[in-house]
CSV table of C-alpha atoms in Angstrom, one decimal:
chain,number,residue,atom,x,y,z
A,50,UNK,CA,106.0,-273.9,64.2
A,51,UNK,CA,102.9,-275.5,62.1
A,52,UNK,CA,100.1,-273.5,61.9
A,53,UNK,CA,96.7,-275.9,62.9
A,54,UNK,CA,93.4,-274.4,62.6
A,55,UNK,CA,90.8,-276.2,64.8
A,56,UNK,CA,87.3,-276.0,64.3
A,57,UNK,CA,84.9,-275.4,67.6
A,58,UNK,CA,81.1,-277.0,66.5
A,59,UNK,CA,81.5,-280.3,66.5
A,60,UNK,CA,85.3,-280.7,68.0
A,61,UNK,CA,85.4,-278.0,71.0
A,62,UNK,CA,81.6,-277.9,71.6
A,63,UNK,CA,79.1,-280.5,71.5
A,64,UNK,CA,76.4,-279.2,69.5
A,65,UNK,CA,75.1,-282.9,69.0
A,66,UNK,CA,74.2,-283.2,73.2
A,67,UNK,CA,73.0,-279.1,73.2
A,68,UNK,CA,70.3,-280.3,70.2
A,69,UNK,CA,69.8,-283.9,71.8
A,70,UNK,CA,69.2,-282.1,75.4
A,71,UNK,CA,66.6,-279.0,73.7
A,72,UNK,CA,64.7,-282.0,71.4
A,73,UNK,CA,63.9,-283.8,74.7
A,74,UNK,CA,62.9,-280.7,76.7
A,75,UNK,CA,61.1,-279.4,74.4
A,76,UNK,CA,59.3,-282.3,72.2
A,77,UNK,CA,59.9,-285.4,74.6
A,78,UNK,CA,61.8,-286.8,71.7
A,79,UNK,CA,64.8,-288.9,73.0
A,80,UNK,CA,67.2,-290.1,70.1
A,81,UNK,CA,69.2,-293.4,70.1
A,82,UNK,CA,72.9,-291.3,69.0
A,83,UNK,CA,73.0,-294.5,66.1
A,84,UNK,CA,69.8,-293.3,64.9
A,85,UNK,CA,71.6,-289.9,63.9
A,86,UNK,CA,74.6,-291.7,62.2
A,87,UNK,CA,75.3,-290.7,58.8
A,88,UNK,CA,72.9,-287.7,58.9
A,89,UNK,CA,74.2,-283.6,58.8
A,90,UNK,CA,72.3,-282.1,62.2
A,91,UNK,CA,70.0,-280.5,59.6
A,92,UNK,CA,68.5,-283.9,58.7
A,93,UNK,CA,68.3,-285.3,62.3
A,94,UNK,CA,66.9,-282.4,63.8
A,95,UNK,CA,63.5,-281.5,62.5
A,96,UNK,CA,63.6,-277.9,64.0
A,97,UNK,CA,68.3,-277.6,64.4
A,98,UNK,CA,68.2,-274.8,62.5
A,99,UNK,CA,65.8,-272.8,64.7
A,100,UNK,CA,67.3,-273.7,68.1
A,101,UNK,CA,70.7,-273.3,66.6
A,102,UNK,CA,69.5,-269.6,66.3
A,103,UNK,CA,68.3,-269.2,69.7
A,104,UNK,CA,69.7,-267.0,71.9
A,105,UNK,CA,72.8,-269.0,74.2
A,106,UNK,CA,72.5,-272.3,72.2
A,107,UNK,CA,76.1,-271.8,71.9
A,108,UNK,CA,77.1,-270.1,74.7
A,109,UNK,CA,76.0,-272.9,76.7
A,110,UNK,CA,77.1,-275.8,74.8
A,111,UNK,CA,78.6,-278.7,76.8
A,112,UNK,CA,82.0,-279.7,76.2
A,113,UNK,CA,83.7,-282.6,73.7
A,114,UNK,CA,85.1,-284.7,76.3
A,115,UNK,CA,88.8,-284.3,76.8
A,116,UNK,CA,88.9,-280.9,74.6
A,117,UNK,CA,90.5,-278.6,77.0
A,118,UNK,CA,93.6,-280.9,78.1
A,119,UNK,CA,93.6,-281.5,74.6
A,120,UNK,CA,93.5,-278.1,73.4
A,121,UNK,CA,95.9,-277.1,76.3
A,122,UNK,CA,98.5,-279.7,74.4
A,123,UNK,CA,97.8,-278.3,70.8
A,124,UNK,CA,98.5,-274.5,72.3
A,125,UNK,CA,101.8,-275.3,73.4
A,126,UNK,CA,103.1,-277.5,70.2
A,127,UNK,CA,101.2,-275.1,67.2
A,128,UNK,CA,100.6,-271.8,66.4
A,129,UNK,CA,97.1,-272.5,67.4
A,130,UNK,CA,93.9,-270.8,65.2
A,131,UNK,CA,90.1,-271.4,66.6
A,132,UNK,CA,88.4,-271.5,63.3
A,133,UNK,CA,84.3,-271.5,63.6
A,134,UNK,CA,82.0,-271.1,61.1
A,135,UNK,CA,79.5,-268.0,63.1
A,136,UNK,CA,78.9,-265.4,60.9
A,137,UNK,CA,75.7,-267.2,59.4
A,138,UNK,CA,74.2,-266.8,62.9
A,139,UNK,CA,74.2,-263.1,64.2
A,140,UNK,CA,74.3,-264.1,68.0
A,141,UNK,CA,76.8,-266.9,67.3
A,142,UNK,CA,80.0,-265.0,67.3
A,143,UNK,CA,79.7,-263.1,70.7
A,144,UNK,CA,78.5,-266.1,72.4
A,145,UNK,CA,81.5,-268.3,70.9
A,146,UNK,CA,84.0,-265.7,71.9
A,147,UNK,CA,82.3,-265.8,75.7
A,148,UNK,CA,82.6,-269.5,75.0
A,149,UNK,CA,85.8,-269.9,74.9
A,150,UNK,CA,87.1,-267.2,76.9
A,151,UNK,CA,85.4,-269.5,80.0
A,152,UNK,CA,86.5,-272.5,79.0
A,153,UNK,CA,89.7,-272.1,77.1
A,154,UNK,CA,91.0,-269.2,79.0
A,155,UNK,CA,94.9,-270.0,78.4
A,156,UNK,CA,93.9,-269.0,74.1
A,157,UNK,CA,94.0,-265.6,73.5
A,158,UNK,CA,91.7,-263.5,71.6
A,159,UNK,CA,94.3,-263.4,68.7
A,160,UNK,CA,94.0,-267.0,68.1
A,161,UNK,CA,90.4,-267.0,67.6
A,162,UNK,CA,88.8,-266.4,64.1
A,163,UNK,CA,84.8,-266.5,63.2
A,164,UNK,CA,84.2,-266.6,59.4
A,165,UNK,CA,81.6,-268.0,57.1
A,166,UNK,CA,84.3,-269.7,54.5
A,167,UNK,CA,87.3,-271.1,56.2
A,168,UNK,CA,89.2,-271.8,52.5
A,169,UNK,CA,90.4,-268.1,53.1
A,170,UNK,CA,92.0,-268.6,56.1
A,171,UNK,CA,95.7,-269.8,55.8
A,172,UNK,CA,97.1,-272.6,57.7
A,173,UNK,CA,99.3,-276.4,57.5
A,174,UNK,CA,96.6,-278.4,59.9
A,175,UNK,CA,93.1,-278.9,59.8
A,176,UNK,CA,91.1,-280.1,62.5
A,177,UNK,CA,87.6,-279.9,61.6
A,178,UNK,CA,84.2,-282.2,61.6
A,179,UNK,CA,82.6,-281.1,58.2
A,180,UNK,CA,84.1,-282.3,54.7
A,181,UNK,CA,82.8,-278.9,53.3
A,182,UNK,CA,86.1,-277.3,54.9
A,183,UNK,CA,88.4,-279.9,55.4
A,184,UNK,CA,87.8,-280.3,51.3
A,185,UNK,CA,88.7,-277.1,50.7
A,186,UNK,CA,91.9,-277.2,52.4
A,187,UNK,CA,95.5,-277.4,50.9
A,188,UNK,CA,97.3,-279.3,54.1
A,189,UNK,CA,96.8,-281.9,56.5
A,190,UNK,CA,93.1,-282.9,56.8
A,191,UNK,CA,91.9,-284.9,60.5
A,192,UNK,CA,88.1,-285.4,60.7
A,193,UNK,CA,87.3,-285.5,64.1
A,194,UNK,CA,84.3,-288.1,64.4
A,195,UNK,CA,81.1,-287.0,64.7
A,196,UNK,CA,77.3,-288.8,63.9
A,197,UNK,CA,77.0,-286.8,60.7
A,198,UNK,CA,80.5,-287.6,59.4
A,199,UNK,CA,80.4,-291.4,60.9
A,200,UNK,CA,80.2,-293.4,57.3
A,201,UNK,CA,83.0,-291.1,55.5
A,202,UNK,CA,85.9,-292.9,54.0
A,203,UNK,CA,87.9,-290.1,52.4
A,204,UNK,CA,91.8,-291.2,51.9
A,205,UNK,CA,93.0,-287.1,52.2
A,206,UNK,CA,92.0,-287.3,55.2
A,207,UNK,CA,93.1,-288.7,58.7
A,208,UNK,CA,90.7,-289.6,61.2
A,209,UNK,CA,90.1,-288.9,65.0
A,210,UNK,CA,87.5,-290.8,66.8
A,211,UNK,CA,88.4,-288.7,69.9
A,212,UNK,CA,90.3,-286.4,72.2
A,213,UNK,CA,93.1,-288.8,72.7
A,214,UNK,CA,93.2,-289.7,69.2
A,215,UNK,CA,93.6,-286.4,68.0
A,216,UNK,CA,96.7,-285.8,70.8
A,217,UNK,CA,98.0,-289.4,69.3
A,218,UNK,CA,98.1,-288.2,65.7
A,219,UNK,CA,99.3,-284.6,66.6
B,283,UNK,CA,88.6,-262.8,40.0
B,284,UNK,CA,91.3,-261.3,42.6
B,285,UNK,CA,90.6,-261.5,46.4
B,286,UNK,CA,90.2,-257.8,47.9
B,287,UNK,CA,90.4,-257.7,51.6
B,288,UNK,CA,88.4,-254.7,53.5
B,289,UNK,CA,88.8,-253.5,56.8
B,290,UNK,CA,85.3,-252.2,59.0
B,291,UNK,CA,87.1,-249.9,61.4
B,292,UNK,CA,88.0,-246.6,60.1
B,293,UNK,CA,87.5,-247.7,56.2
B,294,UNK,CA,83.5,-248.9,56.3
B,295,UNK,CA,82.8,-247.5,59.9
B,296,UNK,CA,83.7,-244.1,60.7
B,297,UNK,CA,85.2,-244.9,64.0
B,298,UNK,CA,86.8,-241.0,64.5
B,299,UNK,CA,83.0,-239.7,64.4
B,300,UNK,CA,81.4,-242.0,66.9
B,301,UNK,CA,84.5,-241.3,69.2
B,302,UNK,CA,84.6,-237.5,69.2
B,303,UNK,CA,80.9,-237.5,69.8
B,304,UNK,CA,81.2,-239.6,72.8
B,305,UNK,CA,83.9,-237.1,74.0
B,306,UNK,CA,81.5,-234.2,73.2
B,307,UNK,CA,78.9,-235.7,75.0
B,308,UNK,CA,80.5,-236.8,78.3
B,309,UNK,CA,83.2,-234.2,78.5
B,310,UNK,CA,82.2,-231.1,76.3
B,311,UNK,CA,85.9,-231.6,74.8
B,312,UNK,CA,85.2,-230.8,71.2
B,313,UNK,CA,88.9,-231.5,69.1
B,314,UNK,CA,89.7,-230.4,66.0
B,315,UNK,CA,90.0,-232.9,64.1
B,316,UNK,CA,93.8,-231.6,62.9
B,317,UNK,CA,95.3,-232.0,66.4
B,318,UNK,CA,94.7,-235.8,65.9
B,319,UNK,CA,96.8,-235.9,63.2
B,320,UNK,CA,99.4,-238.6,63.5
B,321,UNK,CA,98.0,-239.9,66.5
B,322,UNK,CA,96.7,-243.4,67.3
B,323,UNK,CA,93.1,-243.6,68.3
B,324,UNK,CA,94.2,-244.7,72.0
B,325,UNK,CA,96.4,-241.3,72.0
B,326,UNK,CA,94.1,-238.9,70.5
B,327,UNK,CA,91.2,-240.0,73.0
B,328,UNK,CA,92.5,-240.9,76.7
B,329,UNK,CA,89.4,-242.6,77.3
B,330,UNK,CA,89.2,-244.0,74.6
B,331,UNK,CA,89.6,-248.0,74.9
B,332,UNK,CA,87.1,-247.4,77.9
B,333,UNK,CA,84.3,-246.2,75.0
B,334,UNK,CA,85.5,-249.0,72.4
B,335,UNK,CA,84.4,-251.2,74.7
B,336,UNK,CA,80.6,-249.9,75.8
B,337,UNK,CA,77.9,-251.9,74.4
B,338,UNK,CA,76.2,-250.5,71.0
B,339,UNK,CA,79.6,-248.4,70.5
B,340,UNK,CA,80.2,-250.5,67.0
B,341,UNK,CA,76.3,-251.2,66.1
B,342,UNK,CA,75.8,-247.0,66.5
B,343,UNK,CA,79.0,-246.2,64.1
B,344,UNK,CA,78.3,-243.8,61.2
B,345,UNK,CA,79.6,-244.6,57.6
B,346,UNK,CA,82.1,-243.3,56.3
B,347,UNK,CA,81.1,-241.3,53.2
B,348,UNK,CA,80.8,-243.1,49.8
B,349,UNK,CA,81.6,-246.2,51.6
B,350,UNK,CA,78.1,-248.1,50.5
B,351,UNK,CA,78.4,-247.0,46.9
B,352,UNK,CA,82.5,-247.8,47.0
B,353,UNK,CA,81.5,-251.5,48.4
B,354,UNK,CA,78.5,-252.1,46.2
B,355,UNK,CA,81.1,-251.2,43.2
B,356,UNK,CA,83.6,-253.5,44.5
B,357,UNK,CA,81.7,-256.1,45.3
B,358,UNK,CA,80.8,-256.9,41.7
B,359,UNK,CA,84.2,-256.7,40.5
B,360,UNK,CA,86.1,-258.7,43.4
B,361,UNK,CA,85.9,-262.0,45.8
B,362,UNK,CA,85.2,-259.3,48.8
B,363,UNK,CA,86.1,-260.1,52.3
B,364,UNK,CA,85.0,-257.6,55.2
B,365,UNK,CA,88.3,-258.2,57.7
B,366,UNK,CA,87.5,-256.9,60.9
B,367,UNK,CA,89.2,-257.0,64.3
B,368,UNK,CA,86.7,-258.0,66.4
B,369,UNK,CA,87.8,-260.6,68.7
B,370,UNK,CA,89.6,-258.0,71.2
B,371,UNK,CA,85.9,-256.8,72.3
B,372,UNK,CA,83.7,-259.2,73.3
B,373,UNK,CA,80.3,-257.3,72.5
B,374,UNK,CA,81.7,-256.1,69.0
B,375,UNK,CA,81.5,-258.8,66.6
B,376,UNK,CA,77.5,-259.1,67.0
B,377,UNK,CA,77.6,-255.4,66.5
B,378,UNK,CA,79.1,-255.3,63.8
B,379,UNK,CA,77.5,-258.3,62.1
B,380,UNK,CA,74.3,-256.9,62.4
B,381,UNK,CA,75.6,-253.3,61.2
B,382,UNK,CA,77.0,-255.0,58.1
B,383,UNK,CA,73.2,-256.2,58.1
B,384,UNK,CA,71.7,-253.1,58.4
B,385,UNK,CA,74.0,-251.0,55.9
B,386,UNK,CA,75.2,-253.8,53.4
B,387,UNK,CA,72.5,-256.0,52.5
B,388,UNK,CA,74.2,-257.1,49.9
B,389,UNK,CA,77.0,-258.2,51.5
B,390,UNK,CA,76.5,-262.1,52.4
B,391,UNK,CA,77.6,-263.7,55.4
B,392,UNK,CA,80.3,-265.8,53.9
B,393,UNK,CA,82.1,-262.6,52.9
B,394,UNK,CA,82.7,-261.4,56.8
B,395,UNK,CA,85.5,-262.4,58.7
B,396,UNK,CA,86.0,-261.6,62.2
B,397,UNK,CA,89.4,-262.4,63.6
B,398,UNK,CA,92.4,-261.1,65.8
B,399,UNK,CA,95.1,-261.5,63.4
B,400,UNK,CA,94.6,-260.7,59.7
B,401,UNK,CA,97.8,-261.9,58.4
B,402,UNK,CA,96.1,-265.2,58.7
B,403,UNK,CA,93.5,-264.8,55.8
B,404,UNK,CA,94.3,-265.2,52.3
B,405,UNK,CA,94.1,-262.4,49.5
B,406,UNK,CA,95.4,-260.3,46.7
B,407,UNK,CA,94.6,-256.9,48.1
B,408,UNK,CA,94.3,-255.3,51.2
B,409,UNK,CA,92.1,-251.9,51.8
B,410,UNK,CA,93.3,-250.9,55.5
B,411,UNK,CA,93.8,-247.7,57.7
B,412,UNK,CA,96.8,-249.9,59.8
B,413,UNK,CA,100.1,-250.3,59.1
B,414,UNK,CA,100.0,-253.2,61.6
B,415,UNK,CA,97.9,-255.4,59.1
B,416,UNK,CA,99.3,-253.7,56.2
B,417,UNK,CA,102.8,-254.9,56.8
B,418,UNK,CA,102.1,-258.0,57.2
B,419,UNK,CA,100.4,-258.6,54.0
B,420,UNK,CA,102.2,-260.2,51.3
B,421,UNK,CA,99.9,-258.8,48.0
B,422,UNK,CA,98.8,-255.0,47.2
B,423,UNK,CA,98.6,-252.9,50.2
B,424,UNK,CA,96.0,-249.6,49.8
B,425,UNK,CA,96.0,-247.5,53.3
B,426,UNK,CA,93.3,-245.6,53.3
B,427,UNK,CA,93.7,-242.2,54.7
B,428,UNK,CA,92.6,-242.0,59.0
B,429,UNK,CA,94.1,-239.0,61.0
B,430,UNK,CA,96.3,-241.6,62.8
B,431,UNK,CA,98.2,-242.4,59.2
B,432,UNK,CA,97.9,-239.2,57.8
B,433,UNK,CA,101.8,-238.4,57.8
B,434,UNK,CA,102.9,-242.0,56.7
B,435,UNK,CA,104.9,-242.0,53.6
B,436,UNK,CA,105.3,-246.0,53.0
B,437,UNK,CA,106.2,-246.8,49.3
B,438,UNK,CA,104.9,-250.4,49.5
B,439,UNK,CA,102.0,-248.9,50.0
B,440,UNK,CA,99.2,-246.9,47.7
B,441,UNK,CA,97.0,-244.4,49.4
B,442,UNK,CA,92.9,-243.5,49.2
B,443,UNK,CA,92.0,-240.5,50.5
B,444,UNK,CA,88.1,-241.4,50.6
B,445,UNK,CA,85.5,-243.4,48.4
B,446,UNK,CA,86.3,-241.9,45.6
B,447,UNK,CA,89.5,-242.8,45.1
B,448,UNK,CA,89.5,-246.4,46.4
B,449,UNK,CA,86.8,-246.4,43.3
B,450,UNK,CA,89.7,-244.6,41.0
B,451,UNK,CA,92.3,-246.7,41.6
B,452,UNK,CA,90.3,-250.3,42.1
């Protein structure tokens, strides 16, 4: 059995609506999604990097559409890894592991691993939305759409524009 | 430069200390710490998983002696990884991010991983107090002497005693 990592920002959680829904409560600021295109969350958010630290700005991130059937499909076909990126944030990693223990309860706490660099973890598969890992992986590379990574044309790797796709490809 | 993988739990964090004093305080049961010899840590303290899993239990941990010295050494001559299990316990891997914080500043946040499984990370060297990660790791395996091991005799492996002699043979 293959071993797939998936990533959870950006493929599991929507951290694109969570910053779109804290910009308009807090600032007013409502962002046409095409206006974001082509820019990391850094650039389109003017203040991302402080609510991303806020206390539950993960554990309440809404959904990726389609994620937990998909997920729920992956689980049974892989040996399944949750790879996220959390230790950069202190409250990130209990909040992800609450995160997914309501809405993915069918993975269990073995499958899940929070790191800062995921080129040390070990796997055949890599579902992820950020070039910075899927470049530094040896196997199979599927960028999962998101605004940041719309304009990429990389030949390594495949793309998904979507839950479905990503159950089509895998 | 090689890849040295280091455990938190009962290597970095002295996890025997912080569970004997809970015992001492909420029982008056004061062991010696030679009747835990060759015991796991779920054997040697009945309650034991129940403590594990109180808030603060990992952010209050004392170190284990040397240990900040022995990692600042290692750190210069190895890519170090922290390894820690922390996905069992919900509240843990805050804690212990922000005790790697407090006692390691210069340990960055790309070196901590926090998983469930650490045959899935990537490495030349292991420093661990478990067989159960031990055995599954395909490089150089270094135990490092807990009263649960005490009485192994494994010749795939090398053994530390304390600080000192992680720092002798590393």
């Amino acid at each position: 059995m293959k071993t797939l990592l998936v990533d959870m920002d950006g493929v599991l959680a929507d951290v694109y609506a969570q910053l779109l829904k804290i910009e308009y409560e807090e600032k007013g600021i409502k962002h046409k999604i095409e206006s974001l295109y082509g820019k990391m969350e850094s650039e389109a958010f003017e203040d991302g990097y402080a609510y991303v630290h806020r206390p539950r700005f993960f554990q309440t991130a809404p959904l990726i559409p389609g994620c937990v059937q998909g997920l729920r499909y992956l689980n049974d076909k892989y040996n399944l890894l949750i790879v996220s990126s959390a230790t950069e944030f202190p409250n990130s990693p209990t909040e992800k592991l609450k995160w997914m223990h309501k809405h993915f309860p069918f993975i269990n706490w073995k499958q899940i691993v929070l790191c800062g660099r995921k080129d040390v973890i070990k796997g055949d598969i890599m579902l992820d939305d950020h070039p910075k890992n899927l470049n530094y992986f040896e196997g199979r590379k599927i960028i999962f759409t998101q605004p940041h990574n719309i304009y990429i044309q990389n030949p390594s790797y495949e793309r998904a524009n979507n839950w479905e796709e990503v159950m089509n490809i895998l």
